[in-house]
Short mmCIF file of C-alpha atoms and ligand atoms in Angstrom, two decimals:
data_model
loop_
_atom_site.label_atom_id
_atom_site.label_comp_id
_atom_site.label_asym_id
_atom_site.label_seq_id
_atom_site.Cartn_x
_atom_site.Cartn_y
_atom_site.Cartn_z
CA MET A 183 -29.94 -71.15 271.90
CA GLY A 184 -31.86 -71.72 269.15
CA ARG A 185 -32.02 -74.83 266.35
CA LYS A 186 -28.83 -76.17 265.40
CA LEU A 187 -28.01 -76.23 261.67
CA GLU A 188 -27.93 -80.23 261.63
CA ALA A 189 -31.73 -80.07 262.26
CA TYR A 190 -32.07 -78.85 258.49
CA GLU A 191 -29.86 -81.98 257.02
CA GLY A 192 -33.31 -83.73 256.19
CA ILE A 193 -34.74 -80.98 254.15
CA VAL A 194 -31.25 -79.62 252.59
CA GLY A 195 -28.83 -82.56 252.45
CA THR A 196 -25.60 -83.24 254.17
CA ALA A 197 -23.86 -81.42 251.59
CA VAL A 198 -25.13 -78.05 252.06
CA ILE A 199 -24.53 -78.54 256.09
CA ARG A 200 -21.03 -79.79 255.71
CA GLN A 201 -20.17 -76.66 253.22
CA LEU A 202 -21.72 -73.99 255.86
CA ARG A 203 -19.91 -75.56 258.82
CA GLN A 204 -16.56 -74.91 256.56
CA LEU A 205 -17.33 -71.60 255.84
CA GLY A 206 -18.17 -71.06 259.86
CA ASP A 207 -14.76 -72.56 260.54
CA LYS A 208 -13.20 -69.64 258.61
CA LEU A 209 -14.90 -67.00 260.35
CA ALA A 210 -14.88 -68.55 263.83
CA GLY A 211 -15.13 -65.96 266.60
CA LYS A 212 -16.01 -62.86 264.29
CA ARG A 213 -18.00 -60.64 265.96
CA VAL A 214 -20.87 -59.93 263.96
CA VAL A 215 -23.90 -57.31 264.97
CA HIS A 216 -27.05 -56.93 263.24
CA VAL A 217 -29.11 -53.70 264.05
CA ASN A 218 -32.89 -53.46 262.95
CA SER A 219 -36.03 -51.29 264.57
CA THR A 220 -38.04 -54.10 265.61
CA ARG A 221 -38.19 -57.34 267.25
CA GLU A 222 -41.02 -58.64 265.77
CA GLY A 223 -43.36 -57.86 263.10
CA GLY A 224 -42.61 -57.89 259.25
CA GLY A 225 -39.66 -59.83 257.50
CA VAL A 226 -36.88 -58.57 258.70
CA ALA A 227 -37.50 -59.64 262.63
CA GLU A 228 -38.26 -62.90 261.16
CA ILE A 229 -35.01 -63.35 259.55
CA LEU A 230 -33.22 -62.27 262.13
CA ALA A 231 -34.70 -64.28 264.72
CA TRP A 232 -33.37 -67.91 263.12
CA MET A 233 -30.08 -66.08 261.45
CA VAL A 234 -28.58 -64.98 264.71
CA PRO A 235 -28.74 -68.41 266.39
CA LEU A 236 -27.78 -70.14 263.75
CA MET A 237 -24.48 -67.82 262.71
CA GLU A 238 -23.76 -68.45 266.39
CA ASP A 239 -24.52 -72.36 266.12
CA LEU A 240 -21.91 -71.78 263.14
CA GLY A 241 -19.36 -70.22 265.63
CA LEU A 242 -19.60 -66.56 264.93
CA ASP A 243 -20.23 -64.51 267.89
CA ALA A 244 -23.54 -62.82 266.55
CA ARG A 245 -25.65 -60.23 268.43
CA TRP A 246 -28.97 -58.98 267.43
CA GLU A 247 -29.52 -55.01 268.64
CA VAL A 248 -32.73 -53.20 268.01
CA ILE A 249 -32.79 -49.39 267.89
CA THR A 250 -35.42 -47.70 270.19
CA GLY A 251 -37.41 -44.56 269.84
CA SER A 252 -40.05 -41.90 270.27
CA GLY A 253 -43.85 -42.01 268.43
CA ASP A 254 -41.95 -39.19 266.73
CA PHE A 255 -39.20 -40.72 265.54
CA PHE A 256 -40.90 -43.92 263.73
CA SER A 257 -43.18 -41.33 262.15
CA VAL A 258 -40.13 -39.69 260.07
CA THR A 259 -38.83 -43.57 259.16
CA LYS A 260 -41.92 -44.37 258.21
CA SER A 261 -42.10 -41.57 256.11
CA ILE A 262 -38.55 -42.49 254.90
CA HIS A 263 -39.88 -45.63 253.93
CA ASN A 264 -42.81 -44.49 251.78
CA GLY A 265 -40.76 -42.07 250.19
CA LEU A 266 -38.35 -45.09 249.27
CA GLN A 267 -41.04 -46.73 247.76
CA GLY A 268 -42.27 -44.00 245.37
CA PHE A 269 -44.48 -42.10 247.63
CA PRO A 270 -43.89 -38.19 247.33
CA LEU A 271 -43.85 -36.46 250.74
CA THR A 272 -42.07 -33.95 252.87
CA ILE A 273 -40.01 -34.63 255.34
CA SER A 274 -39.26 -31.27 257.62
CA SER A 275 -35.73 -30.43 258.24
CA ALA A 276 -37.11 -31.05 262.04
CA GLY A 277 -37.96 -34.28 261.39
CA TRP A 278 -34.36 -35.55 259.94
CA GLN A 279 -33.11 -33.96 263.09
CA THR A 280 -35.51 -36.39 265.21
CA TYR A 281 -34.07 -39.14 262.67
CA GLN A 282 -30.50 -38.32 263.66
CA ASP A 283 -31.29 -37.46 267.43
CA VAL A 284 -32.36 -40.76 268.01
CA ASN A 285 -29.63 -42.59 266.59
CA ALA A 286 -27.23 -40.70 268.45
CA VAL A 287 -29.15 -41.87 271.92
CA ASN A 288 -28.80 -45.41 270.18
CA PHE A 289 -25.36 -45.15 269.33
CA GLU A 290 -24.42 -44.16 272.96
CA ARG A 291 -25.91 -47.42 274.26
CA MET A 292 -24.30 -49.86 271.97
CA ARG A 293 -21.38 -47.63 271.10
CA PRO A 294 -18.51 -50.60 272.45
CA LEU A 295 -20.53 -52.99 270.63
CA LEU A 296 -20.23 -51.41 267.28
CA GLU A 297 -16.75 -50.01 267.52
CA ASP A 298 -15.19 -53.40 268.24
CA ALA A 299 -17.66 -55.57 265.98
CA ASP A 300 -15.93 -57.38 262.84
CA VAL A 301 -19.12 -56.70 260.46
CA VAL A 302 -21.84 -54.82 261.55
CA ILE A 303 -25.02 -55.05 259.33
CA ILE A 304 -27.47 -52.28 259.21
CA HIS A 305 -31.15 -53.16 258.43
CA ASP A 306 -33.06 -50.36 256.42
CA PRO A 307 -33.15 -46.90 256.84
CA GLN A 308 -34.01 -46.93 260.59
CA PRO A 309 -30.72 -47.22 261.86
CA ALA A 310 -28.59 -45.96 259.02
CA PRO A 311 -27.08 -42.86 260.52
CA LEU A 312 -25.41 -44.92 263.37
CA LEU A 313 -22.27 -45.30 260.87
CA ASN A 314 -21.75 -41.85 260.80
CA LEU A 315 -21.75 -41.44 264.58
CA CYS A 316 -19.26 -43.74 264.89
CA SER A 317 -15.44 -42.41 265.06
CA ASP A 318 -13.53 -45.21 265.79
CA ARG A 319 -14.75 -48.27 264.09
CA LYS A 320 -12.91 -51.55 263.51
CA GLY A 321 -14.70 -53.52 261.29
CA LYS A 322 -16.74 -53.54 258.14
CA TRP A 323 -20.15 -51.91 257.96
CA ILE A 324 -22.44 -53.11 255.65
CA TRP A 325 -26.07 -51.59 254.37
CA ARG A 326 -29.02 -53.92 253.97
CA GLY A 327 -31.72 -52.21 252.05
CA HIS A 328 -35.03 -54.54 252.32
CA ILE A 329 -37.55 -52.28 250.54
CA ASP A 330 -38.43 -51.57 247.17
CA ILE A 331 -36.19 -48.68 246.04
CA SER A 332 -36.51 -49.20 242.36
CA HIS A 333 -38.78 -46.01 241.92
CA PRO A 334 -38.07 -44.16 245.42
CA PHE A 335 -39.09 -40.50 245.45
CA ARG A 336 -35.79 -38.39 244.65
CA PRO A 337 -35.74 -36.35 247.55
CA THR A 338 -35.88 -38.79 249.68
CA TRP A 339 -33.22 -40.98 248.34
CA LYS A 340 -31.03 -38.06 248.16
CA ALA A 341 -31.03 -37.52 251.71
CA LEU A 342 -30.93 -41.28 253.12
CA LYS A 343 -27.84 -41.41 250.65
CA ASN A 344 -25.79 -39.26 252.77
CA PHE A 345 -25.91 -41.58 255.60
CA ILE A 346 -25.46 -45.01 253.35
CA VAL A 347 -22.10 -43.68 251.16
CA GLY A 348 -19.78 -44.32 253.96
CA TYR A 349 -20.70 -47.79 254.38
CA ASP A 350 -18.43 -50.88 252.91
CA ALA A 351 -20.90 -52.44 250.98
CA SER A 352 -24.87 -52.39 250.31
CA ILE A 353 -27.14 -55.74 249.95
CA PHE A 354 -30.18 -55.85 248.11
CA SER A 355 -32.89 -58.45 247.36
CA MET A 356 -33.46 -57.32 243.76
CA CYS A 357 -30.51 -55.95 241.36
CA GLN A 358 -33.53 -53.35 240.49
CA PHE A 359 -32.71 -51.73 243.94
CA ALA A 360 -28.81 -51.39 243.01
CA LYS A 361 -28.07 -47.39 243.31
CA THR A 362 -25.33 -45.43 242.25
CA LEU A 363 -23.24 -45.61 245.48
CA PRO A 364 -19.19 -45.77 245.69
CA HIS A 365 -19.09 -49.03 247.38
CA GLN A 366 -19.70 -52.71 246.44
CA GLN A 367 -23.62 -53.78 245.95
CA PHE A 368 -24.42 -57.17 246.55
CA LEU A 369 -27.75 -59.23 245.67
CA ILE A 370 -29.05 -61.50 248.53
CA ALA A 371 -32.54 -62.59 248.51
CA PRO A 372 -34.22 -63.45 251.84
CA SER A 373 -35.08 -66.75 252.95
CA ILE A 374 -37.45 -68.64 255.76
CA ASP A 375 -37.07 -71.04 258.20
CA PRO A 376 -38.79 -74.19 257.18
CA LEU A 377 -38.70 -75.57 260.69
CA SER A 378 -40.32 -72.53 262.14
CA ASP A 379 -43.48 -72.19 263.99
CA LYS A 380 -44.37 -69.99 260.54
CA ASN A 381 -43.32 -72.67 258.52
CA CYS A 382 -43.08 -76.05 259.97
CA ASP A 383 -45.71 -78.96 258.86
CA LEU A 384 -48.84 -78.80 261.10
CA ASP A 385 -51.40 -81.98 261.57
CA ILE A 386 -54.97 -81.44 260.36
CA HIS A 387 -56.47 -81.17 263.80
CA GLU A 388 -54.54 -78.00 264.36
CA LEU A 389 -55.51 -76.69 261.05
CA GLU A 390 -59.35 -77.60 261.87
CA GLU A 391 -58.99 -75.72 265.24
CA VAL A 392 -57.65 -72.54 263.45
CA ARG A 393 -60.89 -72.91 260.76
CA ALA A 394 -63.05 -73.38 263.30
CA ARG A 395 -61.69 -70.48 265.76
CA PHE A 396 -62.22 -68.29 262.57
CA GLY A 397 -65.79 -69.11 261.54
CA LEU A 398 -64.19 -70.20 258.35
CA ASP A 399 -66.69 -72.49 256.03
CA PRO A 400 -64.38 -75.71 255.27
CA THR A 401 -66.93 -76.19 251.84
CA ARG A 402 -66.07 -72.87 250.72
CA PRO A 403 -62.68 -71.70 248.89
CA LEU A 404 -60.47 -69.71 250.68
CA VAL A 405 -58.15 -66.79 249.46
CA VAL A 406 -55.60 -65.45 252.28
CA GLN A 407 -53.45 -62.19 252.15
CA ILE A 408 -51.30 -62.09 255.23
CA SER A 409 -49.69 -58.76 255.98
CA ARG A 410 -48.91 -55.80 257.97
CA PHE A 411 -51.70 -53.11 257.25
CA ASP A 412 -49.72 -51.18 255.09
CA ARG A 413 -50.76 -48.97 251.96
CA PHE A 414 -48.23 -50.89 249.48
CA LYS A 415 -49.65 -54.13 250.45
CA ASP A 416 -52.65 -53.16 248.72
CA PRO A 417 -55.20 -54.94 250.71
CA ILE A 418 -58.00 -52.66 249.34
CA GLY A 419 -57.23 -53.76 246.07
CA VAL A 420 -57.37 -57.52 247.51
CA ILE A 421 -60.97 -56.80 248.45
CA GLU A 422 -61.83 -55.20 245.05
CA ALA A 423 -60.73 -58.55 243.74
CA TYR A 424 -62.66 -61.02 246.01
CA ARG A 425 -65.69 -59.08 245.30
CA LEU A 426 -65.02 -59.47 241.83
CA VAL A 427 -64.52 -63.04 242.21
CA ARG A 428 -67.69 -63.64 244.42
CA ARG A 429 -70.07 -62.50 241.60
CA VAL A 430 -69.30 -66.35 240.43
CA ILE A 431 -67.79 -68.03 242.93
CA PRO A 432 -68.64 -68.31 247.02
CA VAL A 433 -65.42 -67.81 247.65
CA GLN A 434 -64.03 -66.50 251.60
CA LEU A 435 -61.30 -64.25 252.11
CA VAL A 436 -58.67 -63.65 255.17
CA LEU A 437 -56.95 -60.52 255.65
CA ALA A 438 -54.58 -61.61 258.42
CA GLY A 439 -51.86 -58.82 259.84
CA GLY A 440 -50.61 -57.45 263.07
CA GLY A 441 -48.87 -54.34 263.97
CA ALA A 442 -44.77 -53.85 263.70
CA THR A 443 -43.35 -51.78 266.49
CA ASP A 444 -41.71 -49.44 264.08
CA ASP A 445 -44.93 -49.00 261.71
CA PRO A 446 -46.91 -45.93 263.23
CA GLU A 447 -49.70 -46.23 260.11
CA GLY A 448 -51.06 -49.80 260.68
CA LYS A 449 -54.05 -48.74 262.76
CA ALA A 450 -55.09 -46.12 260.15
CA MET A 451 -55.05 -48.61 257.23
CA LEU A 452 -56.74 -51.07 259.30
CA ASN A 453 -59.58 -49.03 259.38
CA ASP A 454 -59.73 -48.11 255.90
CA VAL A 455 -59.70 -52.16 255.26
CA LEU A 456 -62.45 -52.31 258.27
CA GLU A 457 -64.54 -49.88 256.16
CA ALA A 458 -64.06 -51.52 252.57
CA ALA A 459 -65.26 -54.93 254.08
CA ALA A 460 -68.11 -53.13 255.18
CA GLY A 461 -69.22 -55.72 257.59
CA ASP A 462 -68.95 -58.48 254.58
CA PRO A 463 -69.12 -61.99 256.85
CA ASP A 464 -66.88 -63.56 254.28
CA ILE A 465 -64.19 -60.93 254.68
CA HIS A 466 -62.02 -62.17 257.77
CA VAL A 467 -60.23 -59.18 258.64
CA LEU A 468 -57.63 -60.53 261.59
CA LEU A 469 -56.07 -58.92 264.01
CA LEU A 470 -53.19 -60.97 265.03
CA PRO A 471 -50.78 -60.85 268.09
CA PRO A 472 -47.10 -60.82 266.76
CA ASP A 473 -46.32 -64.53 268.08
CA ALA A 474 -49.12 -65.81 266.02
CA HIS A 475 -47.15 -67.86 263.72
CA ARG A 476 -48.71 -71.38 264.18
CA THR A 477 -52.02 -69.34 263.31
CA ILE A 478 -50.57 -67.64 260.27
CA ASN A 479 -48.79 -70.87 259.17
CA ALA A 480 -52.47 -72.54 259.44
CA LEU A 481 -54.13 -69.88 257.42
CA GLN A 482 -51.48 -70.04 254.98
CA ARG A 483 -51.94 -74.14 254.61
CA LEU A 484 -55.97 -73.91 254.91
CA ALA A 485 -55.96 -71.43 251.78
CA ASP A 486 -56.60 -72.60 248.11
CA VAL A 487 -55.19 -69.61 247.01
CA VAL A 488 -52.14 -67.45 248.63
CA ILE A 489 -52.54 -63.83 247.39
CA GLN A 490 -50.00 -61.01 247.81
CA LYS A 491 -50.75 -58.16 245.78
CA SER A 492 -48.38 -55.24 247.02
CA THR A 493 -47.77 -52.79 244.49
CA ARG A 494 -43.86 -52.01 245.70
CA GLU A 495 -42.35 -55.06 247.61
CA GLY A 496 -38.90 -55.40 248.75
CA PHE A 497 -38.91 -59.04 248.66
CA GLY A 498 -42.19 -60.32 250.46
CA LEU A 499 -41.41 -63.26 252.79
CA THR A 500 -45.30 -64.06 252.56
CA VAL A 501 -45.05 -65.14 249.08
CA THR A 502 -42.56 -67.92 249.86
CA GLU A 503 -44.19 -68.75 252.86
CA GLY A 504 -46.81 -69.50 250.71
CA LEU A 505 -45.14 -71.55 248.18
CA TRP A 506 -43.53 -73.19 250.74
CA LYS A 507 -47.01 -74.39 251.63
CA GLY A 508 -47.61 -75.97 248.31
CA LYS A 509 -49.77 -72.78 247.26
CA PRO A 510 -49.55 -70.87 244.09
CA VAL A 511 -49.31 -67.47 244.80
CA ILE A 512 -50.89 -64.52 242.96
CA GLY A 513 -48.45 -61.77 243.58
CA GLY A 514 -48.53 -58.27 242.46
CA ASP A 515 -46.20 -57.36 239.52
CA VAL A 516 -43.35 -55.57 241.65
CA GLY A 517 -40.19 -56.05 243.46
CA GLY A 518 -39.34 -59.19 244.98
CA ILE A 519 -42.19 -61.04 244.17
CA ARG A 520 -40.92 -61.35 240.56
CA SER A 521 -38.03 -63.28 241.70
CA GLN A 522 -40.67 -65.61 243.55
CA VAL A 523 -44.05 -65.97 241.33
CA VAL A 524 -42.77 -67.39 238.20
CA ASN A 525 -45.65 -66.69 236.17
CA TYR A 526 -47.88 -70.32 235.01
CA HIS A 527 -45.47 -72.40 237.27
CA THR A 528 -45.32 -70.92 240.87
CA GLY A 529 -48.48 -68.67 240.76
CA PHE A 530 -49.22 -65.09 238.52
CA LEU A 531 -48.20 -61.88 238.78
CA VAL A 532 -50.74 -59.25 238.46
CA ASN A 533 -51.02 -55.55 238.16
CA THR A 534 -55.15 -54.61 238.87
CA PRO A 535 -57.68 -56.24 241.30
CA GLU A 536 -59.58 -57.29 237.55
CA GLY A 537 -55.88 -59.39 236.89
CA ALA A 538 -55.66 -60.88 240.55
CA ALA A 539 -59.49 -61.15 240.49
CA HIS A 540 -59.26 -63.25 236.83
CA ARG A 541 -56.28 -65.41 238.10
CA ILE A 542 -57.95 -66.08 241.63
CA ARG A 543 -60.95 -67.71 239.12
CA PHE A 544 -58.52 -69.64 237.14
CA LEU A 545 -56.76 -71.83 240.01
CA LEU A 546 -60.21 -72.11 241.83
CA HIS A 547 -61.65 -73.62 238.83
CA HIS A 548 -58.40 -76.01 238.09
CA ALA A 549 -57.89 -77.96 241.07
CA GLU A 550 -55.39 -80.02 239.32
CA LEU A 551 -53.38 -77.42 238.01
CA ARG A 552 -53.55 -75.89 241.40
CA ASN A 553 -51.77 -78.82 242.76
CA ASN A 554 -49.27 -79.16 240.46
CA MET A 555 -48.22 -75.65 240.43
CA GLY A 556 -48.31 -75.94 244.17
CA MET A 557 -45.67 -78.93 243.96
CA LYS A 558 -43.44 -76.81 241.69
CA ALA A 559 -43.76 -73.70 243.82
CA GLN A 560 -42.38 -75.78 247.30
CA GLU A 561 -39.84 -77.13 245.03
CA TYR A 562 -38.76 -73.74 243.96
CA VAL A 563 -38.49 -72.31 247.40
CA ARG A 564 -36.68 -75.44 248.50
CA GLU A 565 -34.21 -74.49 245.56
CA HIS A 566 -33.86 -70.52 246.07
CA PHE A 567 -35.02 -69.41 249.44
CA LEU A 568 -34.46 -71.40 252.43
CA LEU A 569 -31.81 -70.17 255.01
CA THR A 570 -29.15 -72.59 254.37
CA ARG A 571 -28.57 -70.28 250.90
CA HIS A 572 -28.97 -67.48 252.90
CA LEU A 573 -26.59 -68.33 255.30
CA ARG A 574 -24.07 -69.07 252.94
CA GLU A 575 -24.29 -65.95 250.82
CA TYR A 576 -23.77 -64.07 253.84
CA LEU A 577 -20.79 -66.22 255.10
CA THR A 578 -19.05 -65.48 251.84
CA LEU A 579 -19.62 -61.80 251.89
CA PHE A 580 -18.33 -61.79 255.29
CA HIS A 581 -15.32 -63.67 254.19
CA GLN A 582 -14.91 -61.39 251.18
CA LEU A 583 -14.92 -58.00 252.96
CA LEU A 584 -12.73 -59.23 256.05
CA SER A 585 -9.97 -60.96 253.94
N1 LIG B 67 -46.01 -61.56 259.74
C1 LIG B 67 -46.62 -61.75 260.93
N2 LIG B 67 -47.91 -61.08 261.77
C2 LIG B 67 -48.63 -60.72 260.78
C3 LIG B 67 -48.12 -60.01 259.33
C4 LIG B 67 -47.25 -60.56 258.56
O1 LIG B 67 -45.96 -62.51 261.42
O2 LIG B 67 -49.45 -60.18 261.13
C5 LIG B 67 -45.18 -61.90 259.15
C6 LIG B 67 -45.11 -62.88 257.68
O3 LIG B 67 -45.33 -63.92 257.82
C7 LIG B 67 -43.56 -62.67 257.22
C8 LIG B 67 -43.47 -61.35 257.48
O4 LIG B 67 -44.22 -60.89 258.84
O5 LIG B 67 -42.90 -63.32 257.95
C9 LIG B 67 -43.59 -60.05 256.57
O6 LIG B 67 -42.90 -60.03 255.82
P1 LIG B 67 -42.68 -59.48 254.37
O7 LIG B 67 -41.75 -59.69 253.53
O8 LIG B 67 -43.98 -60.11 253.40
O9 LIG B 67 -43.24 -57.96 254.04
P2 LIG B 67 -42.54 -56.82 255.14
O10 LIG B 67 -43.52 -56.58 256.37
O11 LIG B 67 -41.23 -57.36 255.48
O12 LIG B 67 -42.86 -55.71 254.54
#
């Protein structure tokens, strides 16, 4: 059992907690099952790790199930992911068959749980076929798309849509991701847990220990991007931006990421990043274990500037994580980053390595402005992207679907 909701009272206020308890009372005992494809790595796992215990604390009977599959399955689902984010590629009919077969095996394992649930929330494309396998369902099924499907490669979306149309509702992080679907679509942005190891306050000794562990120079500025090694996170573009800044400021760069069990492309991308870094001792490419939450927290806090230069982004929890730590964030002008980075207020939106370099230089030259933006950034997260708002929107949606 995780933390109790009351632990957040000091951060969000009493009224917010009371309202959540009232909503929870109305849904007491409802069986809610979340299904995704990895227990660690990536934003969905990050969210489910706190959401499920807090739904339980609110009185719901909440579960988190993870589908398992072969390497072939995750290659196909990564291709679906890439296609949905606009990368043109062909998925063979054998690939689509593997996708369905692996889901069928998972379905048999979860059948009673899924058929009896009051609400099933299927996260992302990997487990999407589960609904069509369910012949005798009792509850409402929601497809929660976390990725940037604003400009999908048409054939990929067309094929996936066959698995989505039967759901009772879909949830997206941005209205730009909404699609023509025969059911209601809802807009719910993700959020962070401010008390988790990833986001809680850290004392100076811990920060210094992390700084020393990675050989970071305390006298020179630090730019940090935390991300899976994924083409859409554009780590190579970050290195290009760093090189442009480096001509005038002796900046250091951390690119830190780990793998996710449902992402088979990470290793190849990591090799490309290492090649682009070309042994520069001020580019710290860190491959972190999946439980390195406090280390990531410390790196974000040690940063002078946090960057998330994605070229497609469903939301980008790392942006909110950086903002919460009082850092202006330089983010790619795409997808969910646009809802977090308010130009000139909480950070800067950029489109190119040159643009990113320009904004990094600007922020490093204006320490006072950087601090002011950082304070605004934290308040912006308190208002919009903490878990209490996220829970309220989920509970309200369950209430609406079940009444
Ligand atoms: N993350 C992590 N370890 C890593 C890389 C990322 O714990 O090595 C976390 C990161 O702090 C964030 C989440 O994984 O909480 C990534 O979520 P985001 O929405 O930014 O991207 P996604 O990976 O889901 O595309």
